[in-house]
Structure formats: C-alpha cells, structure tokens
Coordinates of C-alpha atoms and ligand atoms in Angstrom, one line a residue:
M79 CA 46.3 72.7 25.7
V80 CA 45.1 71.6 29.1
T81 CA 42.1 69.8 27.6
D82 CA 44.3 68.3 24.9
E83 CA 46.7 66.9 27.5
S84 CA 43.8 65.4 29.5
R85 CA 42.5 63.9 26.3
L86 CA 45.9 62.4 25.5
R87 CA 46.2 61.1 29.1
L88 CA 42.9 59.3 28.8
L89 CA 44.0 57.8 25.5
L90 CA 47.2 56.6 27.1
Y91 CA 45.1 55.2 30.0
K92 CA 42.8 53.4 27.6
W93 CA 45.5 51.7 25.6
A94 CA 47.5 50.9 28.7
L95 CA 44.4 49.1 30.1
K96 CA 43.9 47.3 26.8
N97 CA 47.6 46.3 26.5
A98 CA 47.6 45.1 30.1
L99 CA 44.4 43.1 29.6
D100 CA 45.9 41.3 26.6
H101 CA 49.1 40.5 28.5
G102 CA 48.1 39.2 31.8
G103 CA 48.0 42.5 33.5
R104 CA 51.4 43.8 32.3
A105 CA 51.2 46.7 29.9
Q106 CA 54.3 47.9 28.1
E107 CA 55.1 51.5 27.3
K108 CA 56.0 51.2 23.6
P109 CA 53.0 49.4 22.3
V110 CA 50.8 51.8 24.3
I111 CA 52.3 54.8 22.6
A112 CA 52.0 53.1 19.2
K113 CA 48.3 52.6 19.8
V114 CA 47.7 56.1 20.9
V115 CA 49.5 57.5 17.8
A116 CA 47.6 55.0 15.5
E117 CA 44.3 56.2 16.9
D118 CA 45.3 59.9 16.8
P119 CA 48.1 60.7 14.4
G120 CA 48.1 64.3 15.6
A121 CA 49.4 63.0 18.9
K122 CA 52.8 62.6 17.3
A123 CA 53.3 66.4 17.8
A124 CA 53.0 65.8 21.5
M125 CA 55.5 62.9 21.6
S126 CA 57.5 64.4 24.4
F127 CA 54.4 64.7 26.5
L128 CA 53.4 61.1 25.7
L129 CA 56.9 59.8 26.6
R130 CA 56.8 61.7 29.9
E131 CA 53.4 60.5 30.9
V132 CA 53.4 56.9 29.7
K133 CA 55.6 55.5 32.4
A134 CA 53.4 56.7 35.2
V135 CA 50.2 55.5 33.4
V136 CA 51.6 52.0 32.7
E137 CA 53.0 51.7 36.2
R138 CA 49.6 52.5 37.8
V139 CA 47.7 50.2 35.4
N140 CA 50.1 47.4 36.1
A141 CA 49.4 47.8 39.8
M142 CA 45.7 47.1 39.1
S143 CA 44.2 43.6 39.2
L144 CA 42.9 42.1 36.0
E145 CA 39.4 42.5 37.2
E146 CA 40.0 46.2 38.0
I147 CA 41.6 46.7 34.6
A148 CA 38.5 45.2 32.9
Q149 CA 36.2 47.2 35.0
A150 CA 38.0 50.5 34.2
L151 CA 38.1 49.7 30.5
S152 CA 34.4 48.9 30.5
E153 CA 33.7 52.5 31.3
I154 CA 36.2 54.1 28.9
D155 CA 35.8 51.9 25.8
P156 CA 33.9 48.7 26.3
S157 CA 34.3 47.8 22.7
L158 CA 37.9 46.8 23.5
L159 CA 36.6 44.2 25.9
T160 CA 34.5 42.3 23.3
E161 CA 37.5 40.7 21.6
R162 CA 38.1 38.8 24.9
R163 CA 35.0 36.8 24.1
A164 CA 36.6 35.1 21.3
R165 CA 34.8 32.1 20.0
E166 CA 36.1 28.9 21.3
E167 CA 36.6 25.9 19.1
R168 CA 33.5 23.8 18.9
R169 CA 34.0 20.2 19.8
T170 CA 32.2 17.2 18.6
L171 CA 31.6 13.9 20.2
P172 CA 34.0 11.0 19.6
P173 CA 32.7 8.5 17.1
L174 CA 30.4 5.8 18.3
P175 CA 31.6 2.2 17.7
N176 CA 29.4 0.1 15.4
A177 CA 27.3 3.0 14.3
V178 CA 25.5 2.9 11.0
K179 CA 24.3 6.2 9.7
G180 CA 20.5 6.6 10.0
N181 CA 20.2 3.6 12.2
V182 CA 21.4 4.6 15.6
V183 CA 18.8 4.1 18.4
T184 CA 19.5 5.4 21.8
R185 CA 17.4 5.9 24.9
L186 CA 16.7 8.1 27.9
P187 CA 16.0 5.7 30.7
P188 CA 15.0 7.7 33.8
E189 CA 13.6 6.0 36.9
P190 CA 10.8 8.4 38.0
S191 CA 11.8 8.1 41.7
G192 CA 13.3 11.5 42.3
F193 CA 13.8 14.8 40.6
M194 CA 15.9 15.0 37.5
H195 CA 19.4 16.2 38.2
I196 CA 22.1 17.6 36.0
G197 CA 23.6 14.2 35.5
H198 CA 20.4 13.0 33.8
A199 CA 20.3 16.1 31.7
L200 CA 23.9 15.6 30.6
S201 CA 23.6 11.9 29.9
G202 CA 20.3 12.6 28.2
L203 CA 22.0 15.1 26.0
L204 CA 24.7 12.6 25.2
N205 CA 22.1 10.1 23.9
Y206 CA 20.3 12.8 22.0
L207 CA 23.5 14.3 20.4
Y208 CA 24.6 10.9 19.2
K209 CA 21.1 10.2 17.7
E210 CA 21.4 13.6 16.0
M211 CA 24.9 13.0 14.9
Y212 CA 24.1 9.7 13.1
G213 CA 20.4 9.9 12.5
G214 CA 18.0 7.4 14.0
K215 CA 15.7 7.3 16.9
L216 CA 15.6 8.3 20.5
W217 CA 13.4 6.7 23.1
L218 CA 12.2 8.2 26.3
R219 CA 11.5 5.2 28.4
F220 CA 10.5 5.3 32.1
E221 CA 12.2 2.5 34.1
D222 CA 9.2 2.4 36.5
T223 CA 8.9 -1.2 37.6
D224 CA 9.7 -0.7 41.2
P225 CA 6.3 0.5 42.6
R226 CA 7.8 1.5 46.0
K227 CA 10.2 4.0 44.5
V228 CA 8.1 5.4 41.6
R229 CA 6.2 8.7 42.3
P230 CA 3.8 10.1 39.7
E231 CA 5.1 13.7 39.8
Y232 CA 8.5 12.6 38.7
Y233 CA 7.4 11.5 35.2
D234 CA 6.6 15.1 34.3
S235 CA 9.8 16.3 36.0
Y236 CA 11.8 14.4 33.4
R237 CA 9.6 15.3 30.5
D238 CA 10.0 19.0 31.4
G239 CA 13.7 18.7 32.2
Y240 CA 14.6 16.9 29.0
S241 CA 12.5 19.4 27.0
W242 CA 14.2 22.3 28.8
V243 CA 17.7 21.1 27.8
G244 CA 16.5 20.9 24.2
I245 CA 16.1 17.2 23.8
R246 CA 13.5 16.0 21.3
W247 CA 12.6 12.3 21.6
D248 CA 10.9 10.2 18.9
H249 CA 9.1 7.7 21.0
E250 CA 7.9 7.4 24.6
K251 CA 6.9 4.5 26.8
N252 CA 6.8 3.2 30.3
N253 CA 8.3 -0.2 31.2
S254 CA 5.2 -0.7 33.3
D255 CA 3.1 -0.8 30.1
D256 CA 4.8 -4.1 29.1
M257 CA 4.0 -6.2 32.2
E258 CA 2.3 -9.0 30.1
L259 CA 5.4 -9.1 27.9
F260 CA 7.6 -9.6 31.0
Y261 CA 5.3 -12.4 32.2
E262 CA 5.4 -14.1 28.9
H263 CA 9.2 -14.0 28.7
A264 CA 9.5 -15.2 32.3
R265 CA 7.3 -18.2 31.7
R266 CA 9.3 -19.0 28.6
L267 CA 12.5 -18.9 30.5
I268 CA 11.0 -21.4 33.1
E269 CA 9.8 -23.7 30.4
E270 CA 13.2 -23.7 28.8
G271 CA 15.0 -24.4 32.1
K272 CA 16.6 -20.9 32.3
A273 CA 14.7 -19.6 35.2
Y274 CA 13.5 -21.1 38.5
A275 CA 11.3 -20.3 41.5
C276 CA 13.0 -20.0 44.8
T277 CA 11.5 -19.6 48.3
C278 CA 14.8 -18.8 50.1
D279 CA 14.4 -15.7 52.2
R280 CA 16.3 -12.7 51.3
E281 CA 19.1 -13.2 53.8
R282 CA 19.7 -16.8 52.8
M283 CA 19.7 -15.9 49.2
R284 CA 22.3 -13.2 49.8
R285 CA 24.5 -15.5 51.8
L286 CA 24.4 -18.3 49.2
R287 CA 25.1 -15.9 46.4
A288 CA 28.1 -14.5 48.2
E289 CA 29.4 -18.0 48.8
G290 CA 28.6 -19.1 45.3
V291 CA 26.4 -22.0 46.5
E292 CA 23.3 -23.2 44.7
C293 CA 20.1 -23.6 46.8
E294 CA 18.0 -26.7 46.7
H295 CA 15.2 -25.0 44.7
R296 CA 17.3 -24.6 41.7
S297 CA 17.3 -28.4 40.9
R298 CA 13.6 -29.0 41.4
E299 CA 11.5 -30.2 38.5
R300 CA 10.1 -27.8 36.0
E301 CA 6.5 -28.5 36.9
W302 CA 7.1 -27.2 40.4
H303 CA 8.6 -24.0 39.1
L304 CA 5.7 -23.4 36.8
E305 CA 3.3 -24.0 39.5
M306 CA 5.0 -21.6 41.8
W307 CA 5.1 -19.0 39.1
D308 CA 1.4 -19.4 38.5
G309 CA 1.0 -19.0 42.3
M310 CA 3.0 -15.8 42.2
L311 CA 0.8 -14.4 39.5
S312 CA -2.5 -15.5 41.1
G313 CA -1.7 -13.9 44.4
R314 CA -1.2 -17.1 46.4
F315 CA 2.1 -15.7 47.9
G316 CA 3.0 -12.7 49.8
E317 CA 6.0 -10.4 49.3
G318 CA 9.3 -12.2 49.8
E319 CA 7.8 -15.7 50.0
V320 CA 8.9 -16.7 46.5
S321 CA 10.7 -15.1 43.6
L322 CA 11.8 -16.0 40.1
R323 CA 15.6 -16.3 39.5
L324 CA 17.6 -16.5 36.4
M325 CA 19.6 -19.7 35.9
G326 CA 23.0 -18.0 35.8
D327 CA 26.3 -19.2 37.1
M328 CA 26.6 -19.4 40.8
R329 CA 30.4 -19.6 40.6
S330 CA 30.9 -16.6 38.2
A331 CA 33.4 -14.0 39.3
N332 CA 30.9 -11.5 38.1
T333 CA 28.5 -11.8 41.1
T334 CA 25.6 -10.3 39.2
L335 CA 25.5 -13.5 37.2
R336 CA 24.9 -15.7 40.3
D337 CA 21.3 -16.5 39.7
P338 CA 19.8 -13.0 40.2
V339 CA 16.1 -12.5 40.9
I340 CA 14.3 -11.4 37.8
M341 CA 10.7 -11.3 39.0
R342 CA 9.5 -10.6 42.5
I343 CA 6.4 -9.9 44.4
V344 CA 5.8 -6.3 45.5
D345 CA 3.0 -5.6 47.8
H346 CA 2.6 -1.9 47.0
P347 CA 0.3 -0.1 44.5
H348 CA 2.0 1.4 41.4
P349 CA 1.2 5.1 40.8
L350 CA 0.1 4.4 37.3
K351 CA -1.1 0.8 37.4
G352 CA -2.7 0.7 40.9
D353 CA -3.2 -2.8 42.3
R354 CA -3.3 -4.5 38.9
Y355 CA 0.0 -6.2 39.2
H356 CA 1.9 -7.5 42.2
V357 CA 4.7 -9.4 40.4
W358 CA 7.2 -7.0 39.1
P359 CA 10.4 -7.4 37.0
T360 CA 13.7 -6.3 38.5
Y361 CA 15.6 -3.5 36.8
D362 CA 17.9 -5.8 34.8
F363 CA 15.2 -8.0 33.5
A364 CA 13.0 -5.1 32.4
V365 CA 15.9 -3.2 30.8
S366 CA 17.2 -6.2 28.9
I367 CA 13.9 -6.9 27.3
E368 CA 13.0 -3.3 26.7
D369 CA 16.3 -2.4 25.1
A370 CA 15.7 -5.2 22.6
V371 CA 12.1 -4.4 22.1
C372 CA 12.9 -0.8 21.4
G373 CA 15.7 -1.8 19.0
V374 CA 18.3 0.1 21.0
T375 CA 21.6 -0.1 19.1
H376 CA 23.8 1.8 21.6
V377 CA 23.5 1.9 25.4
L378 CA 25.5 4.7 26.8
R379 CA 26.1 4.2 30.4
T380 CA 28.4 5.0 33.3
S381 CA 31.1 2.5 34.2
E382 CA 29.4 1.6 37.5
F383 CA 27.0 -0.5 35.4
A384 CA 29.8 -2.4 33.6
L385 CA 29.1 -5.7 35.5
R386 CA 25.5 -5.7 34.6
N387 CA 26.1 -5.6 30.8
E388 CA 27.1 -9.2 31.0
L389 CA 23.9 -10.1 32.9
Q390 CA 21.7 -8.2 30.5
D391 CA 23.4 -9.8 27.5
L392 CA 22.8 -13.2 29.1
I393 CA 19.1 -12.6 29.6
R394 CA 18.8 -11.5 26.0
S395 CA 20.8 -14.5 24.7
Y396 CA 18.4 -16.8 26.6
L397 CA 15.5 -15.0 24.9
G398 CA 17.1 -15.0 21.4
M399 CA 17.3 -11.2 21.4
P400 CA 20.1 -9.0 19.9
N401 CA 22.5 -7.2 22.2
P402 CA 23.3 -3.5 21.9
T403 CA 26.8 -2.0 21.8
Y404 CA 27.8 -0.6 25.2
V405 CA 29.6 2.7 25.4
E406 CA 30.9 3.8 28.8
Y407 CA 31.5 7.2 30.1
E408 CA 32.2 8.6 33.5
R409 CA 29.4 9.6 35.7
F410 CA 28.6 13.3 35.8
E411 CA 29.4 14.5 39.2
F412 CA 30.1 18.0 40.4
E413 CA 32.2 18.8 43.3
G414 CA 30.5 19.4 46.7
T415 CA 27.1 18.4 45.3
P416 CA 25.2 15.3 46.2
V417 CA 23.6 13.6 43.3
A418 CA 22.2 10.6 45.1
R419 CA 18.5 11.2 45.6
R420 CA 18.5 9.4 49.0
E421 CA 21.0 12.0 50.3
I422 CA 19.0 14.9 48.9
R423 CA 15.7 13.6 50.2
A424 CA 17.2 13.2 53.7
L425 CA 18.5 16.8 53.6
I426 CA 15.0 18.1 52.5
E427 CA 13.2 16.0 55.2
K428 CA 15.6 17.3 57.8
G429 CA 14.8 20.8 56.7
V430 CA 18.5 21.5 55.9
I431 CA 17.7 22.5 52.4
G432 CA 14.5 24.1 51.0
G433 CA 13.3 21.7 48.4
W434 CA 14.3 20.1 45.1
D435 CA 14.9 23.4 43.5
D436 CA 17.2 24.7 46.3
P437 CA 19.9 26.6 44.5
R438 CA 22.6 24.5 46.2
L439 CA 21.4 21.4 44.5
A440 CA 22.3 20.0 41.1
T441 CA 18.8 19.2 40.2
V442 CA 17.6 20.5 36.8
A443 CA 15.0 22.6 38.7
A444 CA 17.8 24.2 40.8
I445 CA 20.3 25.0 38.1
R446 CA 17.5 26.4 36.0
R447 CA 16.4 28.6 38.9
R448 CA 19.9 30.0 39.3
G449 CA 20.4 30.9 35.7
I450 CA 22.3 28.1 33.9
V451 CA 21.1 28.0 30.3
P452 CA 20.4 24.7 28.5
E453 CA 22.9 25.6 25.8
A454 CA 25.6 25.6 28.4
L455 CA 24.8 21.9 29.3
R456 CA 24.9 21.0 25.6
E457 CA 28.2 22.6 25.1
F458 CA 29.5 21.1 28.3
V459 CA 28.7 17.6 26.9
L460 CA 30.5 18.4 23.6
R461 CA 33.5 19.9 25.3
Y462 CA 34.1 17.7 28.4
V463 CA 32.4 14.4 28.0
A464 CA 35.1 12.1 27.0
M465 CA 34.6 8.4 26.8
T466 CA 37.4 8.0 29.3
Q467 CA 37.5 7.2 32.9
S468 CA 40.1 9.7 33.8
R469 CA 37.9 12.4 35.3
K470 CA 35.3 11.7 37.9
V471 CA 34.3 14.9 39.6
Y472 CA 33.8 18.0 37.4
S473 CA 34.4 21.5 38.7
W474 CA 31.4 23.8 38.6
E475 CA 33.7 26.4 37.2
L476 CA 33.9 24.5 33.9
L477 CA 30.1 24.8 33.4
H478 CA 30.0 28.4 34.7
A479 CA 32.7 29.5 32.2
I480 CA 30.6 28.2 29.3
N481 CA 27.4 29.7 30.8
R482 CA 29.0 33.0 31.4
R483 CA 30.1 33.2 27.7
L484 CA 26.6 32.3 26.6
I485 CA 24.6 34.7 28.7
D486 CA 27.0 37.7 28.8
G487 CA 25.9 39.3 25.6
T488 CA 22.2 39.4 26.6
T489 CA 22.4 40.2 30.3
P490 CA 21.9 43.8 31.4
R491 CA 24.2 45.4 33.9
M492 CA 23.0 47.1 37.0
F493 CA 24.5 48.4 40.2
F494 CA 24.2 46.5 43.5
V495 CA 26.2 47.5 46.5
D496 CA 26.8 44.7 49.0
G497 CA 28.2 45.6 52.4
P498 CA 27.1 49.2 51.8
A499 CA 28.3 52.4 53.5
L500 CA 26.7 55.8 53.2
L501 CA 28.9 58.2 51.3
K502 CA 28.1 61.9 51.5
L503 CA 29.6 64.0 48.7
R504 CA 30.6 67.6 49.2
G505 CA 30.1 70.0 46.4
F506 CA 28.0 67.6 44.2
E507 CA 25.1 68.9 42.1
P508 CA 22.3 66.3 41.6
V509 CA 22.5 64.9 38.1
E510 CA 20.7 62.3 36.0
V511 CA 23.1 60.0 34.3
E512 CA 22.4 57.6 31.4
L513 CA 24.3 54.4 31.6
P514 CA 24.6 51.6 29.1
L515 CA 22.6 48.4 30.0
H516 CA 25.5 46.5 28.5
P517 CA 29.0 47.6 27.9
E518 CA 28.8 46.9 24.2
G519 CA 25.9 49.3 23.9
H520 CA 23.5 47.1 22.0
M521 CA 21.0 46.8 24.9
G522 CA 20.1 50.5 25.2
T523 CA 20.5 52.5 28.4
R524 CA 19.1 53.1 31.8
K525 CA 18.9 56.2 33.9
I526 CA 19.9 56.9 37.4
R527 CA 19.4 60.2 39.2
A528 CA 22.3 60.8 41.6
S529 CA 22.5 63.3 44.4
G530 CA 25.1 63.9 47.1
E531 CA 24.2 60.8 49.1
L532 CA 25.2 57.4 47.8
Y533 CA 25.8 53.9 48.9
V534 CA 29.1 52.4 48.0
R535 CA 30.9 49.3 49.3
F536 CA 32.4 50.0 52.6
Q537 CA 35.2 47.7 51.7
D538 CA 36.1 49.8 48.7
L539 CA 36.3 52.9 50.9
L540 CA 38.5 51.2 53.4
E541 CA 40.8 49.9 50.8
V542 CA 41.1 53.3 49.0
G543 CA 41.5 55.0 52.4
V544 CA 41.3 58.6 53.6
G545 CA 42.9 60.9 51.0
G546 CA 42.5 58.3 48.3
V547 CA 40.5 58.8 45.1
L548 CA 38.0 56.4 43.6
R549 CA 36.0 56.5 40.5
L550 CA 32.2 56.3 40.7
K551 CA 31.5 54.5 37.4
H552 CA 30.0 56.8 34.8
L553 CA 29.5 59.5 37.4
A554 CA 32.5 61.2 39.0
N555 CA 35.9 60.9 40.7
V556 CA 35.8 61.2 44.5
R557 CA 38.4 62.0 47.0
V558 CA 37.7 60.3 50.3
L559 CA 37.9 62.8 53.2
E560 CA 36.7 60.8 56.2
I561 CA 35.6 57.3 57.0
G562 CA 33.5 56.5 60.0
D563 CA 31.5 53.5 61.1
G564 CA 29.6 52.5 57.9
R565 CA 29.7 56.0 56.6
A566 CA 32.1 58.3 54.8
L567 CA 32.5 61.8 53.5
G568 CA 33.9 62.6 50.1
E569 CA 34.6 65.3 47.7
A570 CA 33.6 65.1 44.0
L571 CA 36.5 66.0 41.7
P572 CA 36.1 67.1 38.1
G573 CA 37.5 65.2 35.2
P574 CA 37.6 61.8 33.6
P575 CA 38.7 58.5 35.1
E576 CA 42.4 58.4 35.8
P577 CA 45.0 55.6 35.8
G578 CA 45.0 53.5 39.0
M579 CA 41.6 54.7 40.2
R580 CA 39.4 52.0 41.6
V581 CA 36.2 52.0 39.5
V582 CA 33.2 51.3 41.7
Q583 CA 29.5 50.9 41.5
W584 CA 27.2 53.1 43.5
V585 CA 23.5 53.5 44.4
P586 CA 21.7 56.8 45.2
V587 CA 20.3 56.6 48.7
E588 CA 16.9 58.2 47.8
S589 CA 16.1 55.5 45.2
A590 CA 17.9 52.6 46.7
V591 CA 16.1 49.2 46.6
P592 CA 17.1 46.8 49.5
V593 CA 18.0 43.6 47.8
R594 CA 18.9 40.1 49.0
V595 CA 21.0 37.7 47.0
L596 CA 21.1 34.0 47.8
V597 CA 24.6 32.8 47.1
P598 CA 24.8 29.0 47.0
G599 CA 28.0 27.2 47.8
P600 CA 29.1 23.6 48.0
L601 CA 26.7 21.6 50.3
F602 CA 29.6 19.4 51.4
G603 CA 33.2 20.2 52.2
P604 CA 36.1 18.0 50.9
D605 CA 35.8 16.0 54.1
G606 CA 32.2 15.1 53.3
A607 CA 30.8 17.1 56.2
F608 CA 27.8 19.4 55.7
N609 CA 28.9 22.9 54.9
E610 CA 27.0 25.2 57.4
E611 CA 27.7 28.2 55.1
S612 CA 26.5 26.6 51.9
L613 CA 23.8 29.3 51.4
R614 CA 24.9 32.8 52.1
V615 CA 22.4 35.6 52.0
V616 CA 24.1 38.8 50.8
E617 CA 22.2 42.0 51.6
G618 CA 22.7 45.4 50.0
Y619 CA 21.2 48.1 47.9
A620 CA 20.5 48.1 44.2
E621 CA 19.6 50.8 41.8
R622 CA 15.9 51.3 41.2
N623 CA 16.0 49.7 37.7
V624 CA 16.0 46.3 39.3
L625 CA 12.3 46.7 39.9
N626 CA 11.8 46.4 36.1
L627 CA 13.2 42.9 36.2
K628 CA 10.7 40.1 36.5
R629 CA 11.1 36.7 38.1
G630 CA 13.5 34.6 36.0
D631 CA 15.1 37.7 34.5
R632 CA 18.9 37.8 34.5
V633 CA 21.1 40.7 35.5
Q634 CA 24.8 41.2 36.0
F635 CA 25.4 43.2 39.2
E636 CA 28.6 44.9 38.3
R637 CA 31.7 43.7 40.3
F638 CA 29.4 41.2 42.0
G639 CA 28.2 38.6 39.5
Y640 CA 25.4 37.3 37.4
C641 CA 22.1 36.8 39.2
V642 CA 18.5 35.8 38.4
R643 CA 15.5 37.5 40.0
D644 CA 13.9 34.9 42.1
S645 CA 10.5 36.4 43.1
D646 CA 8.1 38.9 41.6
E647 CA 7.0 40.1 45.0
E648 CA 10.3 40.8 46.5
P649 CA 13.6 41.9 45.1
V650 CA 15.3 38.7 45.9
F651 CA 17.9 37.3 43.6
V652 CA 19.8 34.0 43.2
F653 CA 23.5 34.1 42.3
T654 CA 24.5 32.4 39.1
H655 CA 28.2 32.8 39.1
R656 CA 30.8 35.6 38.9
Ligands
ZN1253 ZN1 16.2 -21.1 47.0

C-alpha cells in the first residue's frame, strides 16, 4: 500500500505539473484527478486518498515558477513537454507589386568594405525569397567602385555569409568589371548635355548645392566639358581637381538631385583592379546603370534610400534605360547592437571588442559563432519583415525564440553548475546514473558516476535553506543540513521527486570539468553609452561529457541555456540564449 500511495502521489504530481504548465502556472485540482484516473483507472479505488492529497500537491506546484515546473516535468515525463513546441503558423511574404511570375530579378548588392552583418543576411534573404516565390533570377553584385573603402577579404566574407544563410544566386559580378561601360555612358551624357565637368572644390560644391545655386562651370560649352573629361581619364588631373556632375535640378527639394557628382578621381589603388583606373563612378551612378544592365525588376531597399530612387531613375531616364519597381522595408536593426561598420571598426581598433566575430556583434560571423542557425534568419524574415515603417529596432528575443524552437530538438542536455558550491552528502553510495541526452529520449543517453561530493549552485542551496529539500535531477532528493562559505552538507533521502522540490543540476567533484561560458550582452545601453559588462565570463563546472563536444557543437546546459563549444583545446563555450 505504501508503494502504491507513493506511485499515486507521483501521478498526481506529474499531472499537476502538466496542468499548471498548460495554464500559466495555475493547476486545478479536478482536472488533475481526472487525468490521474484516466491514466490509471484502478486509482478510482483510492479516490479518498487522491482527494486528500491533491490539494497539497496543487498548492505546492502552484508555488513553483513556470521554469521550475517545466524542469520538474522534464525529469518525470518529458513527453508531456513536447506539446509545448507546437508548430507555429508559417508566414509568407507580402506580394510584390508589378511582379510577373517567372520574371522577377532581384539583387544582393553588398559593398565589400566591412564584414557582413545580420542586416545584410536578412535583406539578402528577402531578395532571395522573393526570387524563389515568383521565379526569376538573383544577382550577387559587389558595389565595389570606391577603391578606398573596398577590402579584398570582404568579397569572400559575403559569398560565405550568403551561402551560409542558404541563399543561392544565379549570377555574380563586380561593378568594377564594368568601368569601360561607365566611361561610355558618362561620355554620352556629356555629349547630350546631361553631364558637365566641374572644378569647384569640395567645400564650394557643398555650399552651392546647399544654397541651390549653379556654379559657373555648368554653363560652359560642351567642348570644354569633353576636354576636361578626357583629361580626367588621361591622368592630367589629381584627386579633387575636377569631377563630372549630373545636370540635375539645383533647386529641387530633393537635394540628391542638385547636380550630384557621378564620376570622380580617386588616387588609390583598387584591391582587384590595381592602378588601372583612377576615375571611378559614384555609388548612385554605378547602381543606376548596373540595375538596368542586370535587368533588375525589383529593388528592395530600406527607406533611408528613398530620396536616391528619384536620382537613380533620372540617371536611367537620361540613358534611356528602364526603371525597376522599388519596394521599401525598414532597416534591420537589433537593440543594443551597432550595425554601422565605422562604429564596429573603431571598437575593434580600440581593443574594446575582440574582432569581427566577437559574440556581442551582429556580424554573420558572430551570430554563427554563438549558435544562431540560418533557418532562424529565414523564418525571421518570413515572420517579421513587413513592408511597413512601423518597427525600427528588433528585439533579439524575437530571433532567439525562433532559434530556440529550431535547435531544441537536436541539442543534447548536459549539466553545468555556475556559481558552484561543494555539497557533501551523508549516507550516499556511489552510483552510475544514465541520463537522457534529450528529454524526449531520441538522442540516447549519457552516463555520470556520482559519489558523495557534488557541485551544485550555491544560490540554489541558499534559496532552499538549511532544513529544505532539493531534488538532484535523476539522482536523489537531498535535505540540506548545513550551509557554509561555498560549501554545504546534505543528506540523501530515498524516494522519487516530490511536489514543490526544486530540481537542480549537479556535477560530481571527481570528474568535474572547469568550464568558462562567454555570455554576450548589449554593447550599448539605451543611453547609447558603451556597456562595460557587455561580455560576462561565467565560470563553473560541467559534467565530463562536455569533453565529447567539438568546437561548434551545441549543448543545452540545463537551467542555464543553449551554448556552443568555442574551442577544441579548452572547454570554453559561447552562450546562445536561454
Ligand atoms: Zn563648378
């Protein structure tokens, strides 16, 4: 009868946990009893016992936090947890205006002047997903016509990054391969009176553009402009001495139309072209022509570019080229994370952060290192990218929630004790326990040999207190007898887990592996100031099985979070998310 009662008590506990989990942490007595009887019809005979016990069980479960409830249930019957991972509705992108099935051409236009960040990955995915949705072509086109900014290593950083997120492109080119084409179109514009040479210095040009005043060069005869252009190409002039400007509208409210420079002299070798060219197109000129040359039908861009659409359309109309349809979306920015390369480079140069793959950054290298999977980015785009301007800064938690759901089923569980205290157990016989690598059981098991000396979280001991009982997961119940400075004495109790017991992870002292976990936080606070505690190093002990993980392998440290092993030599991990 005693064993029967403890079995029924465990059943009550299990269904109280499940009921609480399904109802925001509040279990109710009646449904719990109904579930117990449904699972074991013989329990009806012990109805008076059930009615007597259920109140206390429900009360103690309702006093637990949702996380504690899930933790307790994961030991008793993890299959009841799986329903929580219900499939969420899959979203699709909003329709693209003016899209013809089979003929949508989009592009990835990276400037190889800094490492690829999550914003490039997400906007790249947007272009790719639209191309896939309608059928057509996707270009990878490097906007590399500013020799001072371009670095050779960044071309591959984008190729790798786009491949990693699962983007397949149909064609690839560099704008710098089309220099002769830019020269040809520039000359044509001069001949047709739509571009002119100007020798104003940068400051004067800026001032006159701001004032909406034309300079004297604009009205000079065509022959002079052609001669100056030839002089630019032949190397007669140095940087800043003369440039080619578009004949725009100096009084336009859209200041980008006030005769912008379209070709300028740059006295700097290009990483791919060397010294071959020293007259380079500006961004707008190169992009206008290339989008037309590539047959781009849809330009997806952030609203900060809105004013330039008009300029690029004007350039193309001068050249008799067709214009694409523009689709605007809000820039992908994540809270507390600088996306601007200038800011990141400054932080690296100052030694404030480690490099382009520092886990606090939002570069593709960094998010990859800390365990975000490419599918999560894809789903993020489908779910959150709206063609609206309502949201500007995304919460990391949105991405983490998707990532968590994607990686959970394939990530093994292990024990890691942060802030450890040494717990000596009285009356405990050494034992080898076999624990599931995943609560659902499909990943096999791992073994841990436990003796009477264990590491547990000091905080757990303090919160349970002397005289309290805690549950060492899959091992034993322990009554805490004494708590000292970083150590404690306990007594192992027989029996299964009981309602209200805190379920904790543990690591045997004799096989403990000292582990460090790098936990990235926001680089900047809401006030924009650098966050001194943006990278926390959490130290503790992990079970020996972590040594089987290789660099890049994922693990969920129970009650701590998902992590990725960061080094083959040392047991160092990077924190992914809770
Ligand atoms: Zn001028």
